[in-house]
Short mmCIF file of C-alpha atoms and ligand atoms in Angstrom, two decimals:
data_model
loop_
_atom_site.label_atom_id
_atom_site.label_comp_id
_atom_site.label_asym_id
_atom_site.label_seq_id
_atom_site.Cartn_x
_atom_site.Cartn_y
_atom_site.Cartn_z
CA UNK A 1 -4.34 14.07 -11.66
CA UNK A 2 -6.62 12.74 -14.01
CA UNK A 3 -4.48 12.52 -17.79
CA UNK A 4 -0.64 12.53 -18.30
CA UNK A 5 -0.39 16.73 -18.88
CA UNK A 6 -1.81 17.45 -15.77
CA UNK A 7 0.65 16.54 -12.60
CA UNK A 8 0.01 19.36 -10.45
CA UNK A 9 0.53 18.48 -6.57
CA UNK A 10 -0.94 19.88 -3.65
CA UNK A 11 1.88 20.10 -1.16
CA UNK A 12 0.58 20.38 1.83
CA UNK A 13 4.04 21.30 3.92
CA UNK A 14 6.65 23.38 1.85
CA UNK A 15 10.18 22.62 1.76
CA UNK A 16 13.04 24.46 2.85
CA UNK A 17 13.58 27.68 0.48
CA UNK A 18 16.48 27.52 -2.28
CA UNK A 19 15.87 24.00 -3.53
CA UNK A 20 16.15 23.19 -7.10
CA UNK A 21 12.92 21.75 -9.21
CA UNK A 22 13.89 18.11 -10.53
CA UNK A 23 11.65 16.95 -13.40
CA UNK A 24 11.65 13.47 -14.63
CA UNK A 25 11.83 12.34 -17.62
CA UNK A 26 8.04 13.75 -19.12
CA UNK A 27 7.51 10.26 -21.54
CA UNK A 28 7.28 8.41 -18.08
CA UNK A 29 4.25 11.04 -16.87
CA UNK A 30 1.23 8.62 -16.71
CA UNK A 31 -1.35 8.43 -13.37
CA UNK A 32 -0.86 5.04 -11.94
CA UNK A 33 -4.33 5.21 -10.50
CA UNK A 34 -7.44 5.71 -12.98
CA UNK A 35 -9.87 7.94 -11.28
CA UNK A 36 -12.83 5.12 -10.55
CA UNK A 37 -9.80 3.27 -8.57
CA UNK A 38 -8.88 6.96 -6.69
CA UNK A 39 -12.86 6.85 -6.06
CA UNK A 40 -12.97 3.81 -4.50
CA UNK A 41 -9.58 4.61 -2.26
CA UNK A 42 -11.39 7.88 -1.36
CA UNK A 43 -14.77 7.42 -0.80
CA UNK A 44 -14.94 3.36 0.11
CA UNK A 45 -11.58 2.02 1.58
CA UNK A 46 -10.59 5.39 3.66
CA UNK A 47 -13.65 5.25 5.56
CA UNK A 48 -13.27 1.84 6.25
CA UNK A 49 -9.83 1.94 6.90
CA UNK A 50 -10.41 4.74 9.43
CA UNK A 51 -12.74 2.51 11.75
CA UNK A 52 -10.16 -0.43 11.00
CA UNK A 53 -7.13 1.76 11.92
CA UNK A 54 -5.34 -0.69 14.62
CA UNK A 55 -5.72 -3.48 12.30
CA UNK A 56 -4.54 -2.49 9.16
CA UNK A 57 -1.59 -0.77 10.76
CA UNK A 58 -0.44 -3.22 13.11
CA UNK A 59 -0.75 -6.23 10.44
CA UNK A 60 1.43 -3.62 7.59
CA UNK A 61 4.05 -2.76 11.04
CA UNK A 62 4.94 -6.25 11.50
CA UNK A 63 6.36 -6.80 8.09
CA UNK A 64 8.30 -3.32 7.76
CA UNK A 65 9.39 -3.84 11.34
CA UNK A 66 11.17 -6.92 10.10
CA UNK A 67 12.98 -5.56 7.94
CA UNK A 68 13.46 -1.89 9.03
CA UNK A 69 17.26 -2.41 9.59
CA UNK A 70 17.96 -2.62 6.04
CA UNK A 71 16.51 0.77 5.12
CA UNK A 72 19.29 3.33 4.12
CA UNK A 73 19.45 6.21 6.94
CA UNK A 74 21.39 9.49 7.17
CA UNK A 75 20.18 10.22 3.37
CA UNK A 76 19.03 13.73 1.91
CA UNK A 77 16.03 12.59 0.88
CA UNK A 78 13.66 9.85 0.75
CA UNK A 79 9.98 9.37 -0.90
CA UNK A 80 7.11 6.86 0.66
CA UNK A 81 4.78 5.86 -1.92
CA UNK A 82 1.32 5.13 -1.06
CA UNK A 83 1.93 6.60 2.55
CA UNK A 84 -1.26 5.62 3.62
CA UNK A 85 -1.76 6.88 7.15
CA UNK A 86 1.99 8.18 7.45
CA UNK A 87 3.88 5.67 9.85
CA UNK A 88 6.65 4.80 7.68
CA UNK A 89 6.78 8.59 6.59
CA UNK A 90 7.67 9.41 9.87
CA UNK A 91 9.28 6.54 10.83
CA UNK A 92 11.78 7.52 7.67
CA UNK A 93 11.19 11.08 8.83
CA UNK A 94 13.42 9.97 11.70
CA UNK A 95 16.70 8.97 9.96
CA UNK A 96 16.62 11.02 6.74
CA UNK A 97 17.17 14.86 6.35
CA UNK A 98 14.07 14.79 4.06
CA UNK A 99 10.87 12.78 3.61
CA UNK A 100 8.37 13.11 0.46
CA UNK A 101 5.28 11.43 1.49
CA UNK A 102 2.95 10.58 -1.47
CA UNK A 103 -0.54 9.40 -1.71
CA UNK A 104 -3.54 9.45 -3.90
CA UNK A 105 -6.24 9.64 -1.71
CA UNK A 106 -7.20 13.20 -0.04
CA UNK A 107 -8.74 11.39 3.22
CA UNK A 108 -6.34 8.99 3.83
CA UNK A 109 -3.67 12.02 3.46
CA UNK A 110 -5.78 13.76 6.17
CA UNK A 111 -5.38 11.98 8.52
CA UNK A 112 -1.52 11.33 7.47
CA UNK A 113 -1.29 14.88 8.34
CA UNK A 114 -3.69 14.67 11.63
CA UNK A 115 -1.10 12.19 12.94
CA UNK A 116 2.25 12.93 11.80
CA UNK A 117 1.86 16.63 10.34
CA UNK A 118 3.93 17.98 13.32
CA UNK A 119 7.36 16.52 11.96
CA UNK A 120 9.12 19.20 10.50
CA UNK A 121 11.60 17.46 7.55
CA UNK A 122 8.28 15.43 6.61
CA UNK A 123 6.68 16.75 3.11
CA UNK A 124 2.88 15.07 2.73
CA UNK A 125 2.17 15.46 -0.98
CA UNK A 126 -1.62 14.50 -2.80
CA UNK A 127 -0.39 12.74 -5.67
CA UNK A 128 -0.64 9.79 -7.84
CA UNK A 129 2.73 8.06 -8.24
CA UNK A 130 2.67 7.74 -11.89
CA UNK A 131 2.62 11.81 -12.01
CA UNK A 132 4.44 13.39 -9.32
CA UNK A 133 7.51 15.12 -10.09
CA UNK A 134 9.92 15.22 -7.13
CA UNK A 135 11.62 18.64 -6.79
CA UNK A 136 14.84 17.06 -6.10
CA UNK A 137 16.22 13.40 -6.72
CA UNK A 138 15.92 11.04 -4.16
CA UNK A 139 18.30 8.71 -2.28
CA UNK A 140 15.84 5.90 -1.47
CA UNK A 141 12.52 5.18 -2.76
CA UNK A 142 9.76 3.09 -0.03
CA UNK A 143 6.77 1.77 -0.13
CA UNK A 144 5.15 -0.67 2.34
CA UNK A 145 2.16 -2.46 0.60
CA UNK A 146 1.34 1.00 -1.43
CA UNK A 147 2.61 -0.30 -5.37
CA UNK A 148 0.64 -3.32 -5.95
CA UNK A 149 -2.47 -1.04 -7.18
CA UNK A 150 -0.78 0.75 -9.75
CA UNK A 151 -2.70 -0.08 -13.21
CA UNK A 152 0.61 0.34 -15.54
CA UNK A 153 3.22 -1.34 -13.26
CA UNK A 154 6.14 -1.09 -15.25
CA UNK A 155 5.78 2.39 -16.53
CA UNK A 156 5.06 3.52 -12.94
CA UNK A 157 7.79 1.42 -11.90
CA UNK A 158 9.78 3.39 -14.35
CA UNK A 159 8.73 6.63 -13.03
CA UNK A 160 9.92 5.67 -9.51
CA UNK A 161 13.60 4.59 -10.74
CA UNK A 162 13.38 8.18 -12.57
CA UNK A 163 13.09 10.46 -9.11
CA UNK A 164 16.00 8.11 -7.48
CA UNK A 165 19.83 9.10 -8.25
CA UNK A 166 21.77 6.51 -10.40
CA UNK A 167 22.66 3.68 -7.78
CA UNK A 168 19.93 4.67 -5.12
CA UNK A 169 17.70 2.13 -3.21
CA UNK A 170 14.36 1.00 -4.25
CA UNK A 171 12.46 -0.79 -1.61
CA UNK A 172 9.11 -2.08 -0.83
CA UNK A 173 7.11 -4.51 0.68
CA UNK A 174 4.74 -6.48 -1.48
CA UNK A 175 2.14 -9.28 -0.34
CA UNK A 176 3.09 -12.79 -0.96
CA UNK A 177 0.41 -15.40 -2.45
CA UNK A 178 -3.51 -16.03 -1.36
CA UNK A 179 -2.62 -18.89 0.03
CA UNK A 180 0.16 -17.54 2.06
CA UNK A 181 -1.93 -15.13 3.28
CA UNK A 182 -4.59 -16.64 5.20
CA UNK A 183 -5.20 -13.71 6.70
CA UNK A 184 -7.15 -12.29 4.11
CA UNK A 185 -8.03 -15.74 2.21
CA UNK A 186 -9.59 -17.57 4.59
CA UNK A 187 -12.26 -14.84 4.48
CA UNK A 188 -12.76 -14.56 1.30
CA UNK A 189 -13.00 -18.43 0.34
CA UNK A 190 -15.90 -18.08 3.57
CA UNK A 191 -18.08 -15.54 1.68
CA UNK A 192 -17.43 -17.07 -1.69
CA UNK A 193 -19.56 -19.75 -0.17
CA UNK A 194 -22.85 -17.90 0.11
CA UNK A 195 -21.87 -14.53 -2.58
CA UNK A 196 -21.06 -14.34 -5.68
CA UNK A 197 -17.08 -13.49 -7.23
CA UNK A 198 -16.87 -9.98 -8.16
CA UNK A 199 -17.14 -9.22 -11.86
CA UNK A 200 -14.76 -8.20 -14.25
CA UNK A 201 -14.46 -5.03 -14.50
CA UNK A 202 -16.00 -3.61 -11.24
CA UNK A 203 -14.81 -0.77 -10.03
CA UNK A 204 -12.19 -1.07 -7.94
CA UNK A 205 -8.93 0.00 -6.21
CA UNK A 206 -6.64 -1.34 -8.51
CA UNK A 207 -5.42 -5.09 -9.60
CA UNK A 208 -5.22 -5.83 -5.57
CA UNK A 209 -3.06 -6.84 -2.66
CA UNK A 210 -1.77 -9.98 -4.32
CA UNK A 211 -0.67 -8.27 -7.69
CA UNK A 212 2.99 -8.56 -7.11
CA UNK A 213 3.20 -11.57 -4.96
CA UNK A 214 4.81 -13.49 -8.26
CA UNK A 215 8.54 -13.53 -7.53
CA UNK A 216 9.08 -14.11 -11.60
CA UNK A 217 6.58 -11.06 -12.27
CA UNK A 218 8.03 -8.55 -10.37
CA UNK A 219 11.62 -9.49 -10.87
CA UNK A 220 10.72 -9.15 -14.77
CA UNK A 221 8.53 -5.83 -13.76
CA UNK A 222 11.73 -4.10 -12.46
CA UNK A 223 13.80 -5.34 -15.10
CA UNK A 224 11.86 -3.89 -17.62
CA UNK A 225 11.87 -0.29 -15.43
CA UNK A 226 15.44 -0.18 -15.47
CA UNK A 227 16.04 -1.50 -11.77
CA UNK A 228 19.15 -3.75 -11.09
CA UNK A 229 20.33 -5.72 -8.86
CA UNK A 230 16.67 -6.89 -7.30
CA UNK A 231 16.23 -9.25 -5.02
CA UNK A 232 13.16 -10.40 -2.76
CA UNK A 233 13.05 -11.74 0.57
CA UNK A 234 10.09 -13.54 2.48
CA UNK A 235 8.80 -11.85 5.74
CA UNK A 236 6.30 -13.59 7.60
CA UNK A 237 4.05 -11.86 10.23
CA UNK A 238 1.00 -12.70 12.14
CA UNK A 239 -1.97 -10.19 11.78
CA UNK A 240 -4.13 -9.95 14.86
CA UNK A 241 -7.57 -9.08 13.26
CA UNK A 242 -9.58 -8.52 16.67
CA UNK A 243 -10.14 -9.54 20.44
CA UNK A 244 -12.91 -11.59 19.62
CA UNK A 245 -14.43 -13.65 16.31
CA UNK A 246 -17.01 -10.89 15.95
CA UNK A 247 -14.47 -8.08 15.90
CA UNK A 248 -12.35 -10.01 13.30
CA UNK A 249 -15.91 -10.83 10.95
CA UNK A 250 -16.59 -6.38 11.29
CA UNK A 251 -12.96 -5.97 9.53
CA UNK A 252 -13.45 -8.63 6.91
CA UNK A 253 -16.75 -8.09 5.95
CA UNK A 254 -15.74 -4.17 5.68
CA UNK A 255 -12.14 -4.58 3.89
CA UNK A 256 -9.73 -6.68 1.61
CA UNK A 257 -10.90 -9.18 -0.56
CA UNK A 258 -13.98 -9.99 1.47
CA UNK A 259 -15.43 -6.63 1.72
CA UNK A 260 -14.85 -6.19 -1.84
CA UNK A 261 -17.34 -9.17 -2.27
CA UNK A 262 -19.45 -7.71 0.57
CA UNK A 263 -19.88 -4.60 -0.82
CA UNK A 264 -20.23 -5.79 -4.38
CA UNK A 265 -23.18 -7.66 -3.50
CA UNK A 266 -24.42 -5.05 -1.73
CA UNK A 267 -24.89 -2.82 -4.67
CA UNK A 268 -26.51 -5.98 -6.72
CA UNK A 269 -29.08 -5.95 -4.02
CA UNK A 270 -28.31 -9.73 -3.08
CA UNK A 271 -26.10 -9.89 -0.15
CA UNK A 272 -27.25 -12.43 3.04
CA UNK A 273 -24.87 -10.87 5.12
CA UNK A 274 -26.15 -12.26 7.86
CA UNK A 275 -24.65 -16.13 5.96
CA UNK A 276 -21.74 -14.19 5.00
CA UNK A 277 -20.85 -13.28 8.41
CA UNK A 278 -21.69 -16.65 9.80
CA UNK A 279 -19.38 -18.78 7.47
CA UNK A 280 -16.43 -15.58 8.25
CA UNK A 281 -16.82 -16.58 11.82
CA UNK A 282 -16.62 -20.55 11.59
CA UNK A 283 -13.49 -19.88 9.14
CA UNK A 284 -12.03 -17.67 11.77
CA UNK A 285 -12.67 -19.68 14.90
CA UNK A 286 -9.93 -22.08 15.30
CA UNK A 287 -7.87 -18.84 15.56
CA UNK A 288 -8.87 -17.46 18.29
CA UNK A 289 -5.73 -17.31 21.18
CA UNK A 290 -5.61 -15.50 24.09
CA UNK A 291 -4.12 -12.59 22.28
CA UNK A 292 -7.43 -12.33 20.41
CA UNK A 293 -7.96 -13.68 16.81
CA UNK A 294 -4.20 -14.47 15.07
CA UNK A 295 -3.70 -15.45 11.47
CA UNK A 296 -0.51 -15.62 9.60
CA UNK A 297 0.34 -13.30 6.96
CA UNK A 298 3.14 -13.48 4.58
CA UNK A 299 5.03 -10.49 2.39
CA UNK A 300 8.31 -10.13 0.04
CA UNK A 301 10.62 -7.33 0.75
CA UNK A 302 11.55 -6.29 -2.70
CA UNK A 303 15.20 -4.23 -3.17
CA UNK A 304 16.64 -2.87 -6.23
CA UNK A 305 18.98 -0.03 -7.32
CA UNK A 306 18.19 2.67 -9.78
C1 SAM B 1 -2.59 -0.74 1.40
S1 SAM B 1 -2.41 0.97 1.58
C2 SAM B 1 -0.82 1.09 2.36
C3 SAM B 1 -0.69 2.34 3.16
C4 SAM B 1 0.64 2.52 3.92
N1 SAM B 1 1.78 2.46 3.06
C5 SAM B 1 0.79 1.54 5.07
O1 SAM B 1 1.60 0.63 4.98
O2 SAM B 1 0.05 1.70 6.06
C6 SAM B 1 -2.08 1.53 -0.05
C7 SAM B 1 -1.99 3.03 -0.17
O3 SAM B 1 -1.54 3.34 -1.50
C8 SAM B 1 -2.25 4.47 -1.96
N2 SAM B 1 -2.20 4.45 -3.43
C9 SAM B 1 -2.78 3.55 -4.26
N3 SAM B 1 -2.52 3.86 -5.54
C10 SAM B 1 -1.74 4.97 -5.53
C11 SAM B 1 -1.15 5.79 -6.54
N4 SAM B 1 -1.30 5.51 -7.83
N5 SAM B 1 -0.43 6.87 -6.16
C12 SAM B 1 -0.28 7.18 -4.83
N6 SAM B 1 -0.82 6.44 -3.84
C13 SAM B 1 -1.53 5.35 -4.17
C14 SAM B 1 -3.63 4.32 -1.35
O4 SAM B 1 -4.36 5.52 -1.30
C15 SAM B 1 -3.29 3.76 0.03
O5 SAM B 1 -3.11 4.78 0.97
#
């Protein structure tokens, strides 16, 4: 997965016998992920996301469960990009003859396939977008929060619109701005206070969670792939990060934005965590309900035809 001649998948399930390989276009072949961002997925967030489980997939369900309704159903196939941990896979599993489910990172994959690998018309595929080669076209192409890492958006983007059929559905969920997301912001403005910003150039999972939360940007972006007709909604939510302040601090200080300062400081050798953790908890304090800690979070759904 590593250069633009080599897209070789592992497919972990194999589809039905009989069906017919479908190639797109080759010039569109690129990975979307360079391997120090695949690194990072594998070996820094999957761990973390593991122990954060309930969080991170209760804050992604309440966006797609907003808009759920408006995902085609009773279609041949459809492909989930960036499955993460599987739930919309299966979830999509449920109304389509077919799901392709699509990720770059082996762990997170695993344990795709430790919870969901029991559904029969569900294909879990290790791949990076930007070079997978669907071996038939698809009907409807979803992500929830999985494109807004890919380094060459528009030529991935392009390479998504080629798997679909002409007039197929496009449709992801994206995160709106910083500020609309105080979710993750708050956090990170907290441990700016004591660390230091992250330097160019670090290695990381990709340009990051807020990459496409420009309506202009990505409306442009799926111009340019070829997409029509796109449109973007806003879906608010409300992620519950924990039953108490502490909990909350363990998942910020470990993931998003903040952990990416966390751990960058970490490996500089000048991290007080200790004053990181204790400006997270006065920023997350007023928050605190009887539900346990509850910020609100804020997404676009983005739709567009092939
Ligand atoms: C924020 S997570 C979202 C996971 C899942 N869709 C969900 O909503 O729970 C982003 C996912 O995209 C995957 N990813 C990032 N870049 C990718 C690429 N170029 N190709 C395939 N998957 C990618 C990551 O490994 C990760 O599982």
């Amino acid at each position: 997965m590593s250069n633009d001649t080599n897209h070789a998948q592992s497919t972990v399930t194999v589809p039905s016998a009989g069906v017919q390989p479908f190639v797109p276009s080759p010039e569109t072949f690129n990975p979307a992920a360079s391997p120090e961002a695949t690194a990072v997925w594998n070996d820094v967030v999957a761990p973390k996301y593991a122990h954060h489980e309930r969080v991170m997939v209760a804050s992604a369900t309440e966006h797609s469960d907003a808009v759920w309704n408006d995902i085609p159903t009773s279609i041949p196939h459809a492909i989930d990009v960036g499955c993460g941990f599987g739930d919309t896979s299966e979830r999509l599993a449920r109304t389509s003859q077919h799901v392709t489910a699509i990720d770059c990172s082996s762990p997170l994959l695993s344990r795709a396939i430790s919870r969901h690998g029991n559904v029969t018309n569900l294909e879990f595929v290790l791949a990076d977008a930007g070079n997978y080669a669907p071996r038939r076209p698809a009907q409807l192409c979803f992500s929830r929060f999985g494109l807004m890492f890919f380094e060459r958006p528009v030529q991935t983007l392009k390479h998504l619109r080629s798997w679909l059929e002409p007039g197929a559905s496009f449709a992801t969920l994206v995160w709106r701005s910083r500020e609309e997301n105080p979710w993750l912001e708050l956090a990170r403005q907290a441990v700016l206070e004591v660390l230091p910003p992250v330097d160019d150039g670090a290695p990381s999972c990709g340009p990051g969670p807020f990459s496409m939360s420009e309506p202009a940007v990505v409306l442009a972006q799926l111009r340019a792939a070829g997409f029509r007709s796109a449109n973007l909604e806003p879906v608010d939510g409300n992620a519950n990060l924990g039953a108490s302040v502490d909990e909350a601090a363990d998942f910020q200080l470990a993931l998003g934005p903040a952990g990416e300062i966390v751990r960058h400081a970490q490996k500089q050798g000048h991290c007080d965590l200790t004053a990181a953790r204790a400006r997270v908890c006065n920023a997350l304090a007023p928050f605190v309900t009887r539900h346990g800690v509850v910020l609100p979070s804020a997404s676009w759904w983005v739709t567009a035809r092939a």
